[in-house]
């Protein structure tokens, strides 16, 4: 490194990079102060120092909002990347899963519990027995908590929040329905009523299927809405109701003696996604956990 480059580094205050990263993301001094656990005057003072360091206003007021200058827009991804690299320097490079004692919150609909979560719990029981999983229902309020970092992981896509959440699409699955084995739809009888005459049971948190209900299956009456999986399965046993869901889940539920499943050609494929709070994988345990859950999701799809 040349002497001139070393001189430039001496003028930089690396303690301010975290503040800069948050300011460039939030574009709001008081909101940044809350995230940094600092007072608003302290953040304002640091912004003044940053403006001197970069010889640029960085954030300029326009009405009641702050806008990034062209230079701020240009350096924003570099600042974020640098902060992430600094984090990596202090993360231990070895992980003993049996020593981890932590509580992880995961948001999912009831479709996720028979497959994804149950398989995850088996993995944790074997490898990380001191980890506690808190199950959260899929709701707008819990999505807000995920974006804020107050909730960790979601089985599903979080839309329009690319800066606060990371997501991965694992693939897509077809849809099927299950019903009791002696249901009229499974009997080869020309007098069988049309599919649309049978009532549906809608599972709690099944947001991706709301569009299916309203566009593909609009004529089916609704017997139960926002039901738990336990209540849905119990109701299927004595009624002509139908439960629509991802084929891998429906197929496994139909392995019992009480139910049968059938593929629904009219329903478009449903994307299988997973989301988590941005930056969570900087922690070695959460990286292991997310990688494990991604593998489980891919196994289910395949």
PDB file of C-alpha atoms in Angstrom:
ATOM      1  CA  UNK A   1       0.000   0.000   0.000  1.00  0.00           C
ATOM      2  CA  UNK A   2       1.401   3.387  -1.016  1.00  0.00           C
ATOM      3  CA  UNK A   3       2.026   6.191   1.480  1.00  0.00           C
ATOM      4  CA  UNK A   4      -0.691   8.318  -0.127  1.00  0.00           C
ATOM      5  CA  UNK A   5      -3.242   5.524   0.367  1.00  0.00           C
ATOM      6  CA  UNK A   6      -2.217   5.097   4.001  1.00  0.00           C
ATOM      7  CA  UNK A   7      -2.649   8.845   4.519  1.00  0.00           C
ATOM      8  CA  UNK A   8      -6.193   8.653   3.162  1.00  0.00           C
ATOM      9  CA  UNK A   9      -7.015   5.773   5.532  1.00  0.00           C
ATOM     10  CA  UNK A  10      -5.785   7.841   8.486  1.00  0.00           C
ATOM     11  CA  UNK A  11      -8.452  10.411   7.672  1.00  0.00           C
ATOM     12  CA  UNK A  12     -11.232   7.817   7.798  1.00  0.00           C
ATOM     13  CA  UNK A  13     -13.144   7.031  10.986  1.00  0.00           C
ATOM     14  CA  UNK A  14     -14.228   3.413  10.616  1.00  0.00           C
ATOM     15  CA  UNK A  15     -16.494   3.746  13.668  1.00  0.00           C
ATOM     16  CA  UNK A  16     -18.757   5.941  11.554  1.00  0.00           C
ATOM     17  CA  UNK A  17     -19.282   3.384   8.782  1.00  0.00           C
ATOM     18  CA  UNK A  18     -22.072   1.611  10.647  1.00  0.00           C
ATOM     19  CA  UNK A  19     -23.863   4.935  11.159  1.00  0.00           C
ATOM     20  CA  UNK A  20     -23.388   5.765   7.484  1.00  0.00           C
ATOM     21  CA  UNK A  21     -24.773   2.396   6.394  1.00  0.00           C
ATOM     22  CA  UNK A  22     -27.893   2.855   8.534  1.00  0.00           C
ATOM     23  CA  UNK A  23     -28.405   6.474   7.427  1.00  0.00           C
ATOM     24  CA  UNK A  24     -28.135   5.564   3.748  1.00  0.00           C
ATOM     25  CA  UNK A  25     -30.705   2.804   4.279  1.00  0.00           C
ATOM     26  CA  UNK A  26     -33.184   4.658   6.494  1.00  0.00           C
ATOM     27  CA  UNK A  27     -32.839   8.177   5.033  1.00  0.00           C
ATOM     28  CA  UNK A  28     -34.138   9.405   8.377  1.00  0.00           C
ATOM     29  CA  UNK A  29     -32.093  10.647  11.332  1.00  0.00           C
ATOM     30  CA  UNK A  30     -34.474   9.732  14.170  1.00  0.00           C
ATOM     31  CA  UNK A  31     -35.195   6.271  12.718  1.00  0.00           C
ATOM     32  CA  UNK A  32     -31.445   5.706  12.343  1.00  0.00           C
ATOM     33  CA  UNK A  33     -30.893   6.837  15.923  1.00  0.00           C
ATOM     34  CA  UNK A  34     -33.419   4.255  17.161  1.00  0.00           C
ATOM     35  CA  UNK A  35     -31.688   1.440  15.265  1.00  0.00           C
ATOM     36  CA  UNK A  36     -28.250   2.527  16.464  1.00  0.00           C
ATOM     37  CA  UNK A  37     -29.388   3.050  20.084  1.00  0.00           C
ATOM     38  CA  UNK A  38     -28.086   6.619  19.913  1.00  0.00           C
ATOM     39  CA  UNK A  39     -29.667  10.012  20.509  1.00  0.00           C
ATOM     40  CA  UNK A  40     -30.829  12.035  17.537  1.00  0.00           C
ATOM     41  CA  UNK A  41     -28.257  14.817  18.214  1.00  0.00           C
ATOM     42  CA  UNK A  42     -25.479  12.198  18.328  1.00  0.00           C
ATOM     43  CA  UNK A  43     -26.457  10.845  14.914  1.00  0.00           C
ATOM     44  CA  UNK A  44     -26.703  14.381  13.511  1.00  0.00           C
ATOM     45  CA  UNK A  45     -23.188  15.079  14.807  1.00  0.00           C
ATOM     46  CA  UNK A  46     -21.878  11.898  13.191  1.00  0.00           C
ATOM     47  CA  UNK A  47     -23.550  12.840   9.907  1.00  0.00           C
ATOM     48  CA  UNK A  48     -21.685  16.154   9.999  1.00  0.00           C
ATOM     49  CA  UNK A  49     -18.404  14.255  10.403  1.00  0.00           C
ATOM     50  CA  UNK A  50     -19.322  11.913   7.572  1.00  0.00           C
ATOM     51  CA  UNK A  51     -20.042  14.841   5.284  1.00  0.00           C
ATOM     52  CA  UNK A  52     -16.549  16.126   5.996  1.00  0.00           C
ATOM     53  CA  UNK A  53     -14.968  12.706   5.439  1.00  0.00           C
ATOM     54  CA  UNK A  54     -16.619  12.267   2.047  1.00  0.00           C
ATOM     55  CA  UNK A  55     -16.641  15.950   1.076  1.00  0.00           C
ATOM     56  CA  UNK A  56     -20.303  15.580   0.157  1.00  0.00           C
ATOM     57  CA  UNK A  57     -23.680  16.360   1.834  1.00  0.00           C
ATOM     58  CA  UNK A  58     -24.658  12.661   1.438  1.00  0.00           C
ATOM     59  CA  UNK A  59     -28.277  13.353   2.494  1.00  0.00           C
ATOM     60  CA  UNK A  60     -30.149  16.492   1.470  1.00  0.00           C
ATOM     61  CA  UNK A  61     -33.553  17.639   2.652  1.00  0.00           C
ATOM     62  CA  UNK A  62     -36.465  17.771   0.212  1.00  0.00           C
ATOM     63  CA  UNK A  63     -39.618  18.842   2.041  1.00  0.00           C
ATOM     64  CA  UNK A  64     -40.049  16.486   4.998  1.00  0.00           C
ATOM     65  CA  UNK A  65     -37.751  13.790   3.631  1.00  0.00           C
ATOM     66  CA  UNK A  66     -34.024  13.232   3.151  1.00  0.00           C
ATOM     67  CA  UNK A  67     -32.712  12.225  -0.265  1.00  0.00           C
ATOM     68  CA  UNK A  68     -29.388  10.602  -1.095  1.00  0.00           C
ATOM     69  CA  UNK A  69     -26.973  12.604  -3.196  1.00  0.00           C
ATOM     70  CA  UNK A  70     -25.573  10.954  -6.347  1.00  0.00           C
ATOM     71  CA  UNK A  71     -22.356  10.193  -4.466  1.00  0.00           C
ATOM     72  CA  UNK A  72     -24.306   8.632  -1.593  1.00  0.00           C
ATOM     73  CA  UNK A  73     -26.216   6.434  -4.051  1.00  0.00           C
ATOM     74  CA  UNK A  74     -22.912   5.391  -5.584  1.00  0.00           C
ATOM     75  CA  UNK A  75     -21.160   4.465  -2.333  1.00  0.00           C
ATOM     76  CA  UNK A  76     -24.202   2.888  -0.620  1.00  0.00           C
ATOM     77  CA  UNK A  77     -23.610  -0.722  -1.826  1.00  0.00           C
ATOM     78  CA  UNK A  78     -19.875  -0.417  -1.095  1.00  0.00           C
ATOM     79  CA  UNK A  79     -20.509   0.808   2.463  1.00  0.00           C
ATOM     80  CA  UNK A  80     -22.996  -2.001   3.086  1.00  0.00           C
ATOM     81  CA  UNK A  81     -20.546  -4.586   1.702  1.00  0.00           C
ATOM     82  CA  UNK A  82     -17.701  -3.218   3.829  1.00  0.00           C
ATOM     83  CA  UNK A  83     -19.805  -3.369   7.005  1.00  0.00           C
ATOM     84  CA  UNK A  84     -20.716  -6.975   6.234  1.00  0.00           C
ATOM     85  CA  UNK A  85     -17.045  -7.854   5.743  1.00  0.00           C
ATOM     86  CA  UNK A  86     -16.145  -6.237   9.079  1.00  0.00           C
ATOM     87  CA  UNK A  87     -18.843  -8.349  10.761  1.00  0.00           C
ATOM     88  CA  UNK A  88     -17.291 -11.478   9.285  1.00  0.00           C
ATOM     89  CA  UNK A  89     -13.964 -10.622  10.946  1.00  0.00           C
ATOM     90  CA  UNK A  90     -15.459 -10.960  14.431  1.00  0.00           C
ATOM     91  CA  UNK A  91     -17.617 -14.046  13.786  1.00  0.00           C
ATOM     92  CA  UNK A  92     -15.990 -17.209  15.184  1.00  0.00           C
ATOM     93  CA  UNK A  93     -14.953 -19.618  12.425  1.00  0.00           C
ATOM     94  CA  UNK A  94     -16.059 -22.739  14.276  1.00  0.00           C
ATOM     95  CA  UNK A  95     -19.544 -23.687  15.385  1.00  0.00           C
ATOM     96  CA  UNK A  96     -20.496 -26.310  17.955  1.00  0.00           C
ATOM     97  CA  UNK A  97     -24.236 -26.765  17.460  1.00  0.00           C
ATOM     98  CA  UNK A  98     -24.674 -28.549  20.785  1.00  0.00           C
ATOM     99  CA  UNK A  99     -23.433 -25.448  22.601  1.00  0.00           C
ATOM    100  CA  UNK A 100     -26.017 -23.183  20.949  1.00  0.00           C
ATOM    101  CA  UNK A 101     -28.832 -22.066  23.258  1.00  0.00           C
ATOM    102  CA  UNK A 102     -31.092 -19.757  21.289  1.00  0.00           C
ATOM    103  CA  UNK A 103     -34.757 -19.161  20.464  1.00  0.00           C
ATOM    104  CA  UNK A 104     -35.666 -18.943  16.773  1.00  0.00           C
ATOM    105  CA  UNK A 105     -39.010 -17.612  15.544  1.00  0.00           C
ATOM    106  CA  UNK A 106     -40.368 -19.018  12.271  1.00  0.00           C
ATOM    107  CA  UNK A 107     -43.520 -17.861  10.486  1.00  0.00           C
ATOM    108  CA  UNK A 108     -45.429 -20.367   8.349  1.00  0.00           C
ATOM    109  CA  UNK A 109     -48.879 -21.531   7.387  1.00  0.00           C
ATOM    110  CA  UNK A 110     -50.184 -24.895   8.539  1.00  0.00           C
ATOM    111  CA  UNK A 111     -49.018 -26.389   5.245  1.00  0.00           C
ATOM    112  CA  UNK A 112     -45.452 -25.990   6.516  1.00  0.00           C
ATOM    113  CA  UNK A 113     -45.879 -27.914   9.759  1.00  0.00           C
ATOM    114  CA  UNK A 114     -46.310 -31.516   8.501  1.00  0.00           C
ATOM    115  CA  UNK A 115     -43.219 -31.288   6.318  1.00  0.00           C
ATOM    116  CA  UNK A 116     -40.768 -28.445   6.640  1.00  0.00           C
ATOM    117  CA  UNK A 117     -40.975 -27.730  10.372  1.00  0.00           C
ATOM    118  CA  UNK A 118     -41.333 -31.328  11.509  1.00  0.00           C
ATOM    119  CA  UNK A 119     -38.219 -32.313   9.535  1.00  0.00           C
ATOM    120  CA  UNK A 120     -36.337 -29.296  10.876  1.00  0.00           C
ATOM    121  CA  UNK A 121     -37.204 -30.273  14.441  1.00  0.00           C
ATOM    122  CA  UNK A 122     -35.825 -33.755  13.850  1.00  0.00           C
ATOM    123  CA  UNK A 123     -32.557 -32.211  12.612  1.00  0.00           C
ATOM    124  CA  UNK A 124     -32.367 -29.893  15.622  1.00  0.00           C
ATOM    125  CA  UNK A 125     -33.104 -32.753  18.005  1.00  0.00           C
ATOM    126  CA  UNK A 126     -30.088 -34.642  16.637  1.00  0.00           C
ATOM    127  CA  UNK A 127     -27.626 -31.785  16.142  1.00  0.00           C
ATOM    128  CA  UNK A 128     -28.713 -28.722  18.145  1.00  0.00           C
ATOM    129  CA  UNK A 129     -30.938 -29.956  20.997  1.00  0.00           C
ATOM    130  CA  UNK A 130     -30.819 -26.688  22.969  1.00  0.00           C
ATOM    131  CA  UNK A 131     -32.476 -24.606  20.235  1.00  0.00           C
ATOM    132  CA  UNK A 132     -36.082 -23.565  20.838  1.00  0.00           C
ATOM    133  CA  UNK A 133     -38.431 -22.929  17.905  1.00  0.00           C
ATOM    134  CA  UNK A 134     -41.278 -20.425  18.319  1.00  0.00           C
ATOM    135  CA  UNK A 135     -43.981 -21.020  15.713  1.00  0.00           C
ATOM    136  CA  UNK A 136     -45.626 -17.881  14.320  1.00  0.00           C
ATOM    137  CA  UNK A 137     -48.718 -17.786  12.141  1.00  0.00           C
ATOM    138  CA  UNK A 138     -48.585 -16.082   8.764  1.00  0.00           C
ATOM    139  CA  UNK A 139     -50.036 -12.587   9.260  1.00  0.00           C
ATOM    140  CA  UNK A 140     -49.431  -8.977   8.230  1.00  0.00           C
ATOM    141  CA  UNK A 141     -48.309  -8.116  11.760  1.00  0.00           C
ATOM    142  CA  UNK A 142     -45.740 -10.927  11.800  1.00  0.00           C
ATOM    143  CA  UNK A 143     -44.465  -9.885   8.373  1.00  0.00           C
ATOM    144  CA  UNK A 144     -43.800  -6.429   9.840  1.00  0.00           C
ATOM    145  CA  UNK A 145     -41.903  -8.078  12.699  1.00  0.00           C
ATOM    146  CA  UNK A 146     -39.779 -10.035  10.229  1.00  0.00           C
ATOM    147  CA  UNK A 147     -38.896  -6.851   8.338  1.00  0.00           C
ATOM    148  CA  UNK A 148     -37.938  -5.169  11.612  1.00  0.00           C
ATOM    149  CA  UNK A 149     -35.787  -8.140  12.628  1.00  0.00           C
ATOM    150  CA  UNK A 150     -38.063  -9.079  15.539  1.00  0.00           C
ATOM    151  CA  UNK A 151     -38.940 -12.377  13.830  1.00  0.00           C
ATOM    152  CA  UNK A 152     -36.293 -14.507  12.134  1.00  0.00           C
ATOM    153  CA  UNK A 153     -37.506 -16.701   9.268  1.00  0.00           C
ATOM    154  CA  UNK A 154     -40.607 -17.148   7.103  1.00  0.00           C
ATOM    155  CA  UNK A 155     -41.652 -20.055   4.904  1.00  0.00           C
ATOM    156  CA  UNK A 156     -42.937 -18.001   2.007  1.00  0.00           C
ATOM    157  CA  UNK A 157     -42.117 -14.870   0.012  1.00  0.00           C
ATOM    158  CA  UNK A 158     -41.961 -11.415   1.581  1.00  0.00           C
ATOM    159  CA  UNK A 159     -42.856  -9.028  -1.240  1.00  0.00           C
ATOM    160  CA  UNK A 160     -41.564  -5.481  -1.760  1.00  0.00           C
ATOM    161  CA  UNK A 161     -39.004  -5.622   1.050  1.00  0.00           C
ATOM    162  CA  UNK A 162     -35.748  -6.453  -0.736  1.00  0.00           C
ATOM    163  CA  UNK A 163     -33.713  -4.131   1.493  1.00  0.00           C
ATOM    164  CA  UNK A 164     -35.035  -5.532   4.793  1.00  0.00           C
ATOM    165  CA  UNK A 165     -35.429  -9.212   3.911  1.00  0.00           C
ATOM    166  CA  UNK A 166     -33.597 -11.807   1.900  1.00  0.00           C
ATOM    167  CA  UNK A 167     -35.572 -14.436  -0.004  1.00  0.00           C
ATOM    168  CA  UNK A 168     -34.882 -17.489  -2.085  1.00  0.00           C
ATOM    169  CA  UNK A 169     -37.191 -19.261  -4.507  1.00  0.00           C
ATOM    170  CA  UNK A 170     -36.708 -22.998  -4.153  1.00  0.00           C
ATOM    171  CA  UNK A 171     -38.967 -24.012  -7.020  1.00  0.00           C
ATOM    172  CA  UNK A 172     -42.662 -24.600  -7.546  1.00  0.00           C
ATOM    173  CA  UNK A 173     -45.172 -27.334  -6.810  1.00  0.00           C
ATOM    174  CA  UNK A 174     -48.465 -28.464  -8.261  1.00  0.00           C
ATOM    175  CA  UNK A 175     -51.651 -28.432  -6.206  1.00  0.00           C
ATOM    176  CA  UNK A 176     -53.972 -31.257  -5.237  1.00  0.00           C
ATOM    177  CA  UNK A 177     -56.938 -31.752  -2.959  1.00  0.00           C
ATOM    178  CA  UNK A 178     -57.674 -34.365  -0.321  1.00  0.00           C
ATOM    179  CA  UNK A 179     -61.019 -35.677   0.853  1.00  0.00           C
ATOM    180  CA  UNK A 180     -62.338 -38.758   2.649  1.00  0.00           C
ATOM    181  CA  UNK A 181     -61.727 -41.971   0.716  1.00  0.00           C
ATOM    182  CA  UNK A 182     -65.406 -42.630   0.044  1.00  0.00           C
ATOM    183  CA  UNK A 183     -65.963 -39.078  -1.230  1.00  0.00           C
ATOM    184  CA  UNK A 184     -68.206 -38.897  -4.332  1.00  0.00           C
ATOM    185  CA  UNK A 185     -65.364 -37.424  -6.422  1.00  0.00           C
ATOM    186  CA  UNK A 186     -63.371 -40.646  -5.994  1.00  0.00           C
ATOM    187  CA  UNK A 187     -66.220 -42.884  -7.092  1.00  0.00           C
ATOM    188  CA  UNK A 188     -66.545 -43.675 -10.813  1.00  0.00           C
ATOM    189  CA  UNK A 189     -70.142 -42.607 -11.131  1.00  0.00           C
ATOM    190  CA  UNK A 190     -71.572 -40.544 -13.964  1.00  0.00           C
ATOM    191  CA  UNK A 191     -73.985 -38.894 -11.518  1.00  0.00           C
ATOM    192  CA  UNK A 192     -71.206 -37.374  -9.441  1.00  0.00           C
ATOM    193  CA  UNK A 193     -71.781 -33.686  -8.730  1.00  0.00           C
ATOM    194  CA  UNK A 194     -69.361 -31.187 -10.314  1.00  0.00           C
ATOM    195  CA  UNK A 195     -66.260 -30.229  -8.371  1.00  0.00           C
ATOM    196  CA  UNK A 196     -67.612 -26.721  -7.749  1.00  0.00           C
ATOM    197  CA  UNK A 197     -70.514 -28.044  -5.689  1.00  0.00           C
ATOM    198  CA  UNK A 198     -68.322 -29.320  -2.865  1.00  0.00           C
ATOM    199  CA  UNK A 199     -67.332 -26.990  -0.010  1.00  0.00           C
ATOM    200  CA  UNK A 200     -63.737 -25.943   0.644  1.00  0.00           C
ATOM    201  CA  UNK A 201     -61.781 -25.747   3.868  1.00  0.00           C
ATOM    202  CA  UNK A 202     -59.258 -22.907   3.855  1.00  0.00           C
ATOM    203  CA  UNK A 203     -56.166 -23.298   6.021  1.00  0.00           C
ATOM    204  CA  UNK A 204     -54.933 -20.569   8.352  1.00  0.00           C
ATOM    205  CA  UNK A 205     -52.155 -18.497   6.795  1.00  0.00           C
ATOM    206  CA  UNK A 206     -52.449 -19.975   3.288  1.00  0.00           C
ATOM    207  CA  UNK A 207     -52.009 -16.587   1.608  1.00  0.00           C
ATOM    208  CA  UNK A 208     -50.752 -17.974  -1.701  1.00  0.00           C
ATOM    209  CA  UNK A 209     -53.985 -19.928  -2.098  1.00  0.00           C
ATOM    210  CA  UNK A 210     -56.264 -16.920  -1.530  1.00  0.00           C
ATOM    211  CA  UNK A 211     -55.823 -16.039  -5.208  1.00  0.00           C
ATOM    212  CA  UNK A 212     -56.629 -19.640  -6.176  1.00  0.00           C
ATOM    213  CA  UNK A 213     -59.845 -19.616  -4.165  1.00  0.00           C
ATOM    214  CA  UNK A 214     -61.081 -16.384  -5.719  1.00  0.00           C
ATOM    215  CA  UNK A 215     -60.039 -16.966  -9.352  1.00  0.00           C
ATOM    216  CA  UNK A 216     -59.797 -20.712 -10.015  1.00  0.00           C
ATOM    217  CA  UNK A 217     -62.359 -22.032  -7.513  1.00  0.00           C
ATOM    218  CA  UNK A 218     -64.772 -19.108  -7.097  1.00  0.00           C
ATOM    219  CA  UNK A 219     -67.980 -21.184  -7.114  1.00  0.00           C
ATOM    220  CA  UNK A 220     -67.121 -23.607  -4.317  1.00  0.00           C
ATOM    221  CA  UNK A 221     -68.829 -22.733  -1.031  1.00  0.00           C
ATOM    222  CA  UNK A 222     -66.579 -22.264   2.002  1.00  0.00           C
ATOM    223  CA  UNK A 223     -67.249 -24.587   4.932  1.00  0.00           C
ATOM    224  CA  UNK A 224     -64.353 -23.480   7.160  1.00  0.00           C
ATOM    225  CA  UNK A 225     -62.166 -20.413   6.804  1.00  0.00           C
ATOM    226  CA  UNK A 226     -58.741 -19.892   8.435  1.00  0.00           C
ATOM    227  CA  UNK A 227     -58.977 -23.319  10.045  1.00  0.00           C
ATOM    228  CA  UNK A 228     -56.133 -25.137  11.772  1.00  0.00           C
ATOM    229  CA  UNK A 229     -54.816 -28.265  10.060  1.00  0.00           C
ATOM    230  CA  UNK A 230     -56.101 -30.412  12.911  1.00  0.00           C
ATOM    231  CA  UNK A 231     -59.651 -29.044  12.562  1.00  0.00           C
ATOM    232  CA  UNK A 232     -59.518 -29.291   8.769  1.00  0.00           C
ATOM    233  CA  UNK A 233     -58.548 -32.968   8.796  1.00  0.00           C
ATOM    234  CA  UNK A 234     -61.133 -33.820  11.420  1.00  0.00           C
ATOM    235  CA  UNK A 235     -63.866 -32.103   9.372  1.00  0.00           C
ATOM    236  CA  UNK A 236     -62.848 -33.916   6.185  1.00  0.00           C
ATOM    237  CA  UNK A 237     -63.533 -37.285   7.841  1.00  0.00           C
ATOM    238  CA  UNK A 238     -67.302 -36.809   8.113  1.00  0.00           C
ATOM    239  CA  UNK A 239     -68.150 -34.281   5.392  1.00  0.00           C
ATOM    240  CA  UNK A 240     -67.896 -33.807   1.632  1.00  0.00           C
ATOM    241  CA  UNK A 241     -65.496 -30.919   2.112  1.00  0.00           C
ATOM    242  CA  UNK A 242     -62.220 -30.582   0.176  1.00  0.00           C
ATOM    243  CA  UNK A 243     -58.826 -29.312   1.292  1.00  0.00           C
ATOM    244  CA  UNK A 244     -56.602 -27.816  -1.412  1.00  0.00           C
ATOM    245  CA  UNK A 245     -52.843 -27.506  -0.946  1.00  0.00           C
ATOM    246  CA  UNK A 246     -49.352 -28.273  -2.292  1.00  0.00           C
ATOM    247  CA  UNK A 247     -49.230 -31.757  -3.797  1.00  0.00           C
ATOM    248  CA  UNK A 248     -46.303 -33.009  -1.630  1.00  0.00           C
ATOM    249  CA  UNK A 249     -48.256 -32.099   1.521  1.00  0.00           C
ATOM    250  CA  UNK A 250     -51.589 -33.456   0.259  1.00  0.00           C
ATOM    251  CA  UNK A 251     -49.945 -36.674  -0.930  1.00  0.00           C
ATOM    252  CA  UNK A 252     -48.413 -37.341   2.483  1.00  0.00           C
ATOM    253  CA  UNK A 253     -51.662 -36.564   4.304  1.00  0.00           C
ATOM    254  CA  UNK A 254     -53.416 -39.063   2.008  1.00  0.00           C
ATOM    255  CA  UNK A 255     -51.099 -41.875   3.145  1.00  0.00           C
ATOM    256  CA  UNK A 256     -53.447 -42.532   6.039  1.00  0.00           C
ATOM    257  CA  UNK A 257     -56.399 -44.868   5.579  1.00  0.00           C
ATOM    258  CA  UNK A 258     -58.898 -42.017   5.829  1.00  0.00           C
ATOM    259  CA  UNK A 259     -57.991 -39.737   2.915  1.00  0.00           C
ATOM    260  CA  UNK A 260     -57.307 -39.787  -0.793  1.00  0.00           C
ATOM    261  CA  UNK A 261     -55.735 -37.077  -2.943  1.00  0.00           C
ATOM    262  CA  UNK A 262     -56.212 -35.948  -6.523  1.00  0.00           C
ATOM    263  CA  UNK A 263     -54.152 -33.581  -8.680  1.00  0.00           C
ATOM    264  CA  UNK A 264     -55.860 -30.301  -9.668  1.00  0.00           C
ATOM    265  CA  UNK A 265     -54.854 -29.433 -13.228  1.00  0.00           C
ATOM    266  CA  UNK A 266     -56.698 -26.108 -13.193  1.00  0.00           C
ATOM    267  CA  UNK A 267     -54.578 -24.639 -10.386  1.00  0.00           C
ATOM    268  CA  UNK A 268     -51.291 -22.999 -11.529  1.00  0.00           C
ATOM    269  CA  UNK A 269     -48.049 -24.034  -9.874  1.00  0.00           C
ATOM    270  CA  UNK A 270     -47.343 -22.413  -6.508  1.00  0.00           C
ATOM    271  CA  UNK A 271     -43.891 -20.968  -5.822  1.00  0.00           C
ATOM    272  CA  UNK A 272     -42.085 -22.328  -2.771  1.00  0.00           C
ATOM    273  CA  UNK A 273     -39.997 -19.595  -1.148  1.00  0.00           C
ATOM    274  CA  UNK A 274     -38.186 -18.904   2.087  1.00  0.00           C
ATOM    275  CA  UNK A 275     -37.350 -15.498   3.577  1.00  0.00           C
ATOM    276  CA  UNK A 276     -35.336 -14.192   6.497  1.00  0.00           C
ATOM    277  CA  UNK A 277     -34.256 -10.922   8.051  1.00  0.00           C
ATOM    278  CA  UNK A 278     -31.514  -9.291   6.004  1.00  0.00           C
ATOM    279  CA  UNK A 279     -28.016 -10.029   7.321  1.00  0.00           C
ATOM    280  CA  UNK A 280     -29.102 -12.993   9.449  1.00  0.00           C
ATOM    281  CA  UNK A 281     -26.669 -15.358   7.728  1.00  0.00           C
ATOM    282  CA  UNK A 282     -23.725 -13.323   9.021  1.00  0.00           C
ATOM    283  CA  UNK A 283     -24.189 -15.412  12.170  1.00  0.00           C
ATOM    284  CA  UNK A 284     -22.713 -18.923  11.758  1.00  0.00           C
ATOM    285  CA  UNK A 285     -25.611 -20.649  13.497  1.00  0.00           C
ATOM    286  CA  UNK A 286     -28.284 -18.895  11.466  1.00  0.00           C
ATOM    287  CA  UNK A 287     -26.338 -19.620   8.294  1.00  0.00           C
ATOM    288  CA  UNK A 288     -26.346 -23.317   9.199  1.00  0.00           C
ATOM    289  CA  UNK A 289     -30.032 -23.176  10.107  1.00  0.00           C
ATOM    290  CA  UNK A 290     -31.082 -21.408   6.895  1.00  0.00           C
ATOM    291  CA  UNK A 291     -28.955 -23.707   4.735  1.00  0.00           C
ATOM    292  CA  UNK A 292     -30.560 -26.696   6.479  1.00  0.00           C
ATOM    293  CA  UNK A 293     -34.072 -25.346   5.934  1.00  0.00           C
ATOM    294  CA  UNK A 294     -33.329 -24.608   2.275  1.00  0.00           C
ATOM    295  CA  UNK A 295     -32.171 -28.180   1.771  1.00  0.00           C
ATOM    296  CA  UNK A 296     -35.305 -29.499   3.470  1.00  0.00           C
ATOM    297  CA  UNK A 297     -37.459 -27.309   1.209  1.00  0.00           C
ATOM    298  CA  UNK A 298     -35.693 -28.536  -1.916  1.00  0.00           C
ATOM    299  CA  UNK A 299     -36.057 -32.154  -0.794  1.00  0.00           C
ATOM    300  CA  UNK A 300     -39.804 -31.646  -0.329  1.00  0.00           C
ATOM    301  CA  UNK A 301     -40.178 -30.163  -3.801  1.00  0.00           C
ATOM    302  CA  UNK A 302     -38.196 -32.930  -5.446  1.00  0.00           C
TER     303      UNK A 302
END
